[in-house]
Short mmCIF file of C-alpha atoms in Angstrom, two decimals:
data_model
loop_
_atom_site.label_atom_id
_atom_site.label_comp_id
_atom_site.label_asym_id
_atom_site.label_seq_id
_atom_site.Cartn_x
_atom_site.Cartn_y
_atom_site.Cartn_z
CA MET A 1 -30.94 -34.19 -5.31
CA SER A 2 -28.53 -37.03 -6.16
CA THR A 3 -26.07 -37.27 -3.54
CA VAL A 4 -23.55 -35.24 -5.69
CA TRP A 5 -25.08 -32.31 -5.74
CA VAL A 6 -25.35 -32.37 -1.85
CA VAL A 7 -21.84 -32.56 -1.54
CA VAL A 8 -21.13 -29.94 -3.40
CA ILE A 9 -23.94 -27.39 -2.06
CA VAL A 10 -22.50 -28.39 2.07
CA SER A 11 -19.37 -28.36 0.81
CA GLY A 12 -19.33 -25.55 -0.96
CA VAL A 13 -21.00 -23.13 1.78
CA GLY A 14 -19.37 -24.91 4.77
CA THR A 15 -16.47 -23.81 3.05
CA LEU A 16 -17.28 -20.19 2.28
CA ALA A 17 -18.99 -19.67 6.39
CA LEU A 18 -14.83 -21.92 7.22
CA LYS A 19 -13.02 -19.03 5.60
CA ALA A 20 -14.65 -15.83 6.16
CA ALA A 21 -16.14 -15.93 10.09
CA GLY A 22 -12.45 -14.17 10.73
CA PRO A 23 -12.17 -11.22 7.85
CA VAL A 24 -16.83 -10.88 8.06
CA LEU A 25 -16.42 -10.65 12.72
CA PHE A 26 -13.20 -8.97 12.70
CA GLY A 27 -12.49 -7.23 9.82
CA GLY A 28 -10.22 -4.43 9.67
CA LYS A 29 -9.88 -4.72 13.79
CA GLN A 30 -6.07 -6.06 15.39
CA LEU A 31 -5.85 -9.07 17.19
CA PRO A 32 -4.30 -8.86 20.24
CA ASP A 33 -0.79 -8.22 20.91
CA ARG A 34 -0.91 -12.24 22.27
CA PHE A 35 -1.19 -13.55 19.31
CA THR A 36 1.04 -12.22 17.20
CA GLY A 37 3.41 -13.72 17.90
CA VAL A 38 1.63 -16.96 17.75
CA VAL A 39 -0.34 -16.61 13.55
CA GLY A 40 2.79 -16.01 12.18
CA LEU A 41 4.20 -19.52 12.79
CA LEU A 42 -0.10 -20.29 12.03
CA GLY A 43 1.81 -21.29 8.63
CA PRO A 44 5.07 -23.50 9.51
CA ALA A 45 2.85 -25.52 11.75
CA LEU A 46 -0.33 -26.26 8.73
CA LEU A 47 1.64 -25.78 5.94
CA ALA A 48 4.26 -29.05 7.99
CA ALA A 49 1.25 -30.67 8.49
CA LEU A 50 0.60 -30.40 4.76
CA VAL A 51 3.51 -32.11 4.11
CA ALA A 52 3.52 -34.66 5.97
CA ILE A 53 0.44 -35.20 5.74
CA GLY A 54 1.06 -35.80 1.70
CA THR A 55 4.57 -37.52 1.92
CA PHE A 56 3.56 -40.71 4.17
CA ALA A 57 -0.83 -40.95 4.84
CA ASP A 58 -2.49 -43.76 2.64
CA GLY A 59 -6.11 -43.14 3.96
CA GLN A 60 -5.98 -43.41 8.02
CA HIS A 61 -2.44 -45.71 7.53
CA LEU A 62 0.90 -44.34 7.47
CA VAL A 63 2.89 -45.51 4.25
CA LEU A 64 6.36 -45.35 2.34
CA ASP A 65 5.61 -45.02 -1.49
CA GLY A 66 6.92 -43.88 -4.03
CA ARG A 67 6.19 -40.77 -3.26
CA VAL A 68 8.69 -39.65 0.09
CA LEU A 69 11.34 -39.97 -2.73
CA GLY A 70 9.62 -36.92 -5.07
CA VAL A 71 9.11 -35.50 -1.66
CA GLY A 72 13.10 -35.78 -0.76
CA ALA A 73 13.98 -34.91 -4.21
CA ALA A 74 11.44 -31.79 -4.55
CA ALA A 75 14.12 -31.44 -0.99
CA ALA A 76 17.29 -31.50 -2.16
CA ALA A 77 15.59 -28.83 -5.52
CA ILE A 78 14.51 -26.70 -2.83
CA ARG A 79 18.01 -26.76 -0.93
CA PHE A 80 20.09 -26.01 -4.35
CA ARG A 81 17.17 -23.34 -4.95
CA ALA A 82 15.49 -24.49 -7.19
CA PRO A 83 11.97 -22.48 -9.14
CA VAL A 84 8.81 -24.17 -7.61
CA LEU A 85 7.67 -25.29 -10.77
CA VAL A 86 11.20 -27.50 -11.13
CA VAL A 87 10.63 -28.14 -7.13
CA VAL A 88 6.84 -29.77 -8.43
CA ILE A 89 7.79 -30.92 -11.22
CA ILE A 90 11.25 -32.78 -9.86
CA ALA A 91 8.42 -34.70 -7.39
CA ALA A 92 6.20 -36.10 -9.74
CA ALA A 93 8.83 -36.94 -12.17
CA VAL A 94 10.57 -39.00 -9.06
CA THR A 95 7.82 -40.54 -7.56
CA ALA A 96 6.60 -42.35 -11.74
CA THR A 97 10.26 -43.26 -12.15
CA ALA A 98 9.61 -45.18 -8.44
CA ARG A 99 6.45 -46.64 -9.47
CA ALA A 100 7.20 -47.37 -13.19
CA ILE A 101 10.44 -49.33 -11.91
CA ALA A 102 8.64 -50.91 -8.84
CA GLY A 103 5.95 -52.14 -11.25
CA MET B 1 -3.74 0.77 3.62
CA ALA B 2 -0.90 1.37 2.49
CA GLU B 3 1.70 1.61 5.28
CA THR B 4 0.15 -0.58 7.01
CA SER B 5 0.98 -3.98 4.38
CA GLY B 6 3.90 -2.70 2.69
CA ASP B 7 5.14 -2.01 -1.22
CA ARG B 8 3.80 -4.37 -2.98
CA GLY B 9 0.56 -3.99 -5.24
CA PHE B 10 -1.34 -6.53 -7.23
CA ARG B 11 1.08 -7.04 -10.71
CA GLU B 12 3.09 -8.15 -7.68
CA GLY B 13 0.97 -10.88 -6.05
CA ALA B 14 0.36 -11.82 -10.00
CA VAL B 15 3.95 -12.45 -11.39
CA ALA B 16 4.57 -14.57 -7.76
CA VAL B 17 1.56 -16.47 -8.44
CA VAL B 18 1.90 -17.40 -11.72
CA PRO B 19 5.43 -20.91 -10.82
CA MET B 20 2.52 -22.42 -8.25
CA ALA B 21 -0.10 -21.63 -10.33
CA VAL B 22 0.69 -23.61 -13.50
CA ALA B 23 1.22 -26.62 -9.94
CA VAL B 24 -2.42 -25.67 -9.87
CA PHE B 25 -3.46 -26.44 -12.74
CA GLY B 26 -1.99 -30.45 -13.18
CA PHE B 27 -3.76 -30.71 -9.57
CA GLY B 28 -6.68 -29.50 -11.62
CA LEU B 29 -6.55 -31.76 -14.12
CA SER B 30 -5.93 -35.04 -11.67
CA TYR B 31 -8.61 -33.71 -9.77
CA GLY B 32 -11.39 -33.54 -13.47
CA VAL B 33 -9.50 -36.85 -13.46
CA LEU B 34 -10.60 -38.31 -9.98
CA ALA B 35 -14.27 -36.37 -10.43
CA ARG B 36 -15.93 -37.55 -12.88
CA ALA B 37 -13.94 -41.57 -12.59
CA ALA B 38 -15.94 -41.32 -8.59
CA GLY B 39 -19.57 -41.03 -10.92
CA MET B 40 -19.21 -37.63 -9.80
CA GLY B 41 -19.73 -36.41 -13.33
CA GLY B 42 -18.92 -34.03 -15.62
CA VAL B 43 -20.79 -30.71 -14.63
CA ALA B 44 -20.49 -30.74 -10.29
CA PRO B 45 -17.21 -31.33 -10.52
CA VAL B 46 -15.91 -28.05 -12.06
CA VAL B 47 -18.59 -25.79 -10.04
CA MET B 48 -17.35 -27.24 -7.19
CA SER B 49 -13.84 -26.13 -8.13
CA ILE B 50 -15.17 -22.42 -8.27
CA THR B 51 -16.73 -22.80 -5.06
CA THR B 52 -15.40 -24.69 -2.56
CA PHE B 53 -12.51 -23.72 -3.99
CA ALA B 54 -9.44 -26.07 -1.71
CA GLY B 55 -7.36 -28.50 -3.68
CA SER B 56 -7.21 -31.39 -0.52
CA ALA B 57 -10.63 -31.24 0.56
CA GLN B 58 -12.29 -31.87 -3.26
CA PHE B 59 -9.81 -34.82 -3.64
CA ALA B 60 -11.17 -36.55 0.02
CA ALA B 61 -14.80 -35.34 -1.10
CA ALA B 62 -14.11 -37.33 -4.22
CA SER B 63 -12.72 -40.54 -2.83
CA VAL B 64 -15.47 -40.73 -0.84
CA LEU B 65 -17.64 -40.77 -3.05
CA GLN B 66 -16.06 -42.78 -5.20
CA ALA B 67 -15.63 -45.64 -2.21
CA GLY B 68 -19.94 -45.62 -2.82
CA GLY B 69 -19.40 -42.70 0.96
CA ALA B 70 -22.87 -41.11 1.72
CA ALA B 71 -23.40 -37.29 1.33
CA ALA B 72 -22.90 -36.04 4.83
CA THR B 73 -19.90 -38.58 5.00
CA ALA B 74 -18.04 -36.65 1.95
CA ALA B 75 -19.10 -33.24 2.52
CA LEU B 76 -18.05 -33.47 6.38
CA SER B 77 -14.71 -35.04 5.43
CA ALA B 78 -14.59 -31.88 3.07
CA LEU B 79 -15.55 -29.43 5.84
CA MET B 80 -12.68 -31.13 8.04
CA LEU B 81 -10.39 -30.95 6.17
CA ASN B 82 -10.94 -26.95 5.34
CA ALA B 83 -11.12 -26.22 8.95
CA ARG B 84 -7.58 -24.98 8.92
CA TYR B 85 -9.00 -22.19 6.68
CA LEU B 86 -11.48 -20.65 10.15
CA PRO B 87 -7.95 -19.44 11.91
CA ILE B 88 -6.20 -18.66 8.58
CA GLY B 89 -9.19 -16.03 7.83
CA VAL B 90 -8.31 -14.98 11.66
CA THR B 91 -4.79 -13.81 10.84
CA VAL B 92 -5.41 -11.96 7.37
CA ALA B 93 -8.85 -10.70 9.15
CA PRO B 94 -7.15 -6.70 10.50
CA TRP B 95 -5.84 -6.03 6.84
CA LEU B 96 -9.76 -6.29 4.99
CA ARG B 97 -11.32 -3.19 6.01
CA GLY B 98 -12.40 -3.07 2.28
CA SER B 99 -16.75 -3.96 2.68
CA ILE B 100 -19.13 -7.14 3.28
CA TRP B 101 -18.13 -8.27 -0.45
CA SER B 102 -14.81 -7.39 -0.40
CA ARG B 103 -14.19 -9.02 2.18
CA LEU B 104 -16.50 -11.94 1.40
CA LEU B 105 -13.99 -12.22 -1.80
CA HIS B 106 -10.64 -12.21 -0.88
CA ALA B 107 -12.29 -14.98 1.98
CA HIS B 108 -13.07 -16.46 -0.79
CA LEU B 109 -9.70 -16.55 -2.98
CA THR B 110 -7.80 -17.11 0.54
CA VAL B 111 -6.29 -20.48 -0.23
CA ASP B 112 -2.49 -21.78 1.04
CA GLU B 113 -0.82 -20.58 -1.88
CA SER B 114 -2.92 -17.22 -1.81
CA TRP B 115 -2.50 -17.03 1.97
CA VAL B 116 1.54 -17.70 1.60
CA ILE B 117 2.38 -15.05 -0.99
CA ALA B 118 0.47 -12.43 0.16
CA ALA B 119 2.26 -12.85 3.64
CA GLU B 120 4.24 -9.84 4.60
CA GLY B 121 6.44 -11.68 7.87
CA THR B 122 5.08 -10.60 11.64
CA GLY B 123 2.24 -11.14 11.47
CA ARG B 124 0.77 -8.86 8.94
CA TRP B 125 -0.88 -10.12 5.44
CA ASN B 126 -1.29 -8.04 1.60
CA PRO B 127 -4.64 -7.79 0.49
CA ARG B 128 -4.18 -6.48 -3.31
CA VAL B 129 -1.67 -9.77 -3.36
CA LEU B 130 -3.68 -11.73 -2.08
CA LEU B 131 -6.10 -11.15 -4.62
CA ALA B 132 -4.01 -11.55 -7.56
CA ALA B 133 -2.67 -14.28 -6.08
CA GLY B 134 -5.79 -16.32 -5.06
CA MET B 135 -7.22 -14.84 -8.84
CA GLY B 136 -4.27 -16.62 -10.41
CA ILE B 137 -5.15 -19.81 -8.20
CA TRP B 138 -8.80 -19.54 -8.88
CA ILE B 139 -8.36 -19.79 -12.72
CA ALA B 140 -5.63 -22.18 -12.67
CA TRP B 141 -7.37 -24.65 -11.08
CA VAL B 142 -11.24 -23.54 -12.48
CA LEU B 143 -9.31 -25.29 -15.55
CA GLY B 144 -7.25 -27.81 -14.39
CA THR B 145 -11.34 -28.91 -13.68
CA ILE B 146 -12.43 -28.18 -16.71
CA GLY B 147 -10.03 -30.11 -18.57
CA GLY B 148 -8.98 -32.64 -16.13
CA VAL B 149 -13.25 -34.05 -16.88
CA VAL B 150 -12.89 -32.69 -20.56
CA PHE B 151 -9.63 -34.86 -21.52
CA GLY B 152 -9.91 -37.47 -18.53
CA ASP B 153 -9.60 -40.24 -21.06
CA VAL B 154 -6.55 -39.06 -22.84
CA ILE B 155 -4.42 -38.77 -18.94
CA GLY B 156 -5.48 -40.94 -17.45
CA ASP B 157 -4.66 -42.31 -13.48
CA PRO B 158 -3.23 -39.56 -11.42
CA ALA B 159 -0.96 -41.48 -9.70
CA ARG B 160 0.67 -42.82 -12.61
CA LEU B 161 2.10 -39.64 -13.36
CA GLY B 162 3.31 -39.20 -9.72
CA LEU B 163 0.90 -36.06 -9.24
CA ASP B 164 0.19 -37.08 -5.32
CA ALA B 165 3.65 -36.63 -4.73
CA ALA B 166 3.34 -32.80 -6.82
CA PHE B 167 1.12 -32.05 -3.98
CA PRO B 168 2.65 -31.86 -0.65
CA ALA B 169 6.73 -30.77 -2.80
CA LEU B 170 4.55 -28.05 -3.75
CA PHE B 171 3.84 -27.40 0.20
CA LEU B 172 7.37 -27.89 0.87
CA ALA B 173 8.93 -25.30 -1.20
CA LEU B 174 5.56 -22.73 0.49
CA LEU B 175 7.15 -24.17 3.63
CA VAL B 176 10.63 -23.35 2.91
CA PRO B 177 10.58 -19.90 3.61
CA GLN B 178 8.33 -19.08 6.76
CA LEU B 179 11.19 -20.98 8.06
CA ARG B 180 13.34 -17.52 9.05
CA SER B 181 13.18 -15.86 12.19
CA THR B 182 15.30 -13.52 13.65
CA GLU B 183 15.35 -15.31 17.02
CA ARG B 184 17.64 -17.97 17.05
CA THR B 185 15.30 -20.16 20.38
CA THR B 186 12.17 -21.23 21.33
CA GLN B 187 11.04 -20.76 24.58
CA VAL B 188 8.62 -23.63 25.57
CA ALA B 189 7.17 -24.33 29.04
CA GLY B 190 10.03 -23.06 30.64
CA LEU B 191 12.61 -24.54 27.92
CA ARG B 192 15.49 -22.43 25.88
CA ILE B 193 15.60 -24.30 22.36
CA GLY B 194 18.42 -23.94 20.40
CA ALA B 195 15.91 -23.35 16.94
CA PRO B 196 14.04 -20.75 15.45
CA PRO B 197 10.55 -20.70 15.94
CA PRO B 198 9.10 -21.80 12.77
CA VAL B 199 11.47 -24.63 12.54
CA ILE B 200 10.26 -25.74 16.26
CA ALA B 201 6.71 -25.08 15.33
CA ALA B 202 6.82 -27.15 11.60
CA LEU B 203 9.09 -29.59 13.25
CA LEU B 204 5.58 -30.16 16.43
CA GLY B 205 2.70 -29.82 13.35
CA ALA B 206 4.64 -32.25 11.95
CA ALA B 207 4.46 -34.96 14.57
CA ILE B 208 1.34 -33.90 15.43
CA ALA B 209 -0.24 -34.93 12.19
CA LEU B 210 1.26 -37.46 11.50
CA THR B 211 0.80 -38.84 15.82
CA LEU B 212 -2.93 -38.77 14.86
CA THR B 213 -3.26 -39.74 10.92
CA PRO B 214 -4.14 -43.58 12.27
CA PHE B 215 -7.23 -43.33 14.54
CA THR B 216 -8.91 -39.31 13.26
CA PRO B 217 -10.47 -38.95 10.43
CA ALA B 218 -8.76 -37.14 7.35
CA GLY B 219 -8.64 -33.05 9.10
CA VAL B 220 -8.58 -33.38 11.82
CA PRO B 221 -5.16 -33.88 11.83
CA ILE B 222 -4.21 -30.82 10.02
CA VAL B 223 -6.36 -28.66 12.15
CA ALA B 224 -4.74 -30.57 15.80
CA ALA B 225 -0.89 -30.39 13.89
CA GLY B 226 -2.62 -25.85 13.63
CA ALA B 227 -2.39 -25.80 17.51
CA ALA B 228 1.46 -25.97 17.08
CA CYS B 229 1.77 -22.06 16.60
CA LEU B 230 0.26 -21.76 20.12
CA ILE B 231 4.43 -21.84 21.61
CA GLY B 232 4.57 -18.50 19.98
CA LEU B 233 2.14 -16.68 22.58
CA ARG B 234 3.38 -13.52 24.61
CA ARG B 235 2.23 -14.40 28.00
CA ARG B 236 0.23 -10.89 29.34
CA PRO B 237 1.80 -8.53 30.17
#
């Protein structure tokens, strides 16, 4: 079997196992009270990490490039309550413009 | 189930997901283009979008393959990036009460966007909204991938179109509504900080992720950032 298909199968099976472990093992069961505050904060923690990595990381390097301007413009659009799709388009357009100007 | 999972239903989830599905279609296009350029062929990227169904992980696997990396390295980097779905799955588990097949379906359709749309606040999730939003994102992701694979030559380099910056922008749009809280201060390690717990968790998560990025393989910083949610751990009574 080719390398590509090994990757497709292993990542497909592994990802479903990661996603389904909780629902299969704990489906319908309430988590202990101590953890109710924790699960509500997982979203902010993970999303902020994805924003930071998506803006500054290039592989294992931290860089400042056109994405910073794009995400900054997106932040301003969110501040003025722009719809999600407008926010995403502004980020892409500003980044693409910055790259075009920088050559 | 209605009394514990809010008033929103499948229809509300389907409506809420539309703008994000449009954005995800764009990401799917760029994934299709990059995967094809990485030598994955035309069919494998589409099968991967149907089965793995996780954007950042699929981008990572494609970039490893393009760099000539081994199958194990590519699969491992995809799974590292998806490790966050283990705790995410645990958060939605209490609200999934159907058969094993129903739970597997809901688990497969759990991605960042559907998870956030289905959140009812105070640690509760709505399974009907999760299903509808997850299906919307899945359809957009798969169709986008097909479009990218087929029309890659017309689309050109996705980075030129700034699509890589659209990714963090979408996550930022998902993050901001989650920063609201009824609590105005956060108690951490005996200190009282004058900001709500979600804001502290977000700042801490971003700081952990950026600090670890130069030193660990991709994916590890994101999972480690998830640990920032532990500031919400209540003391044993």
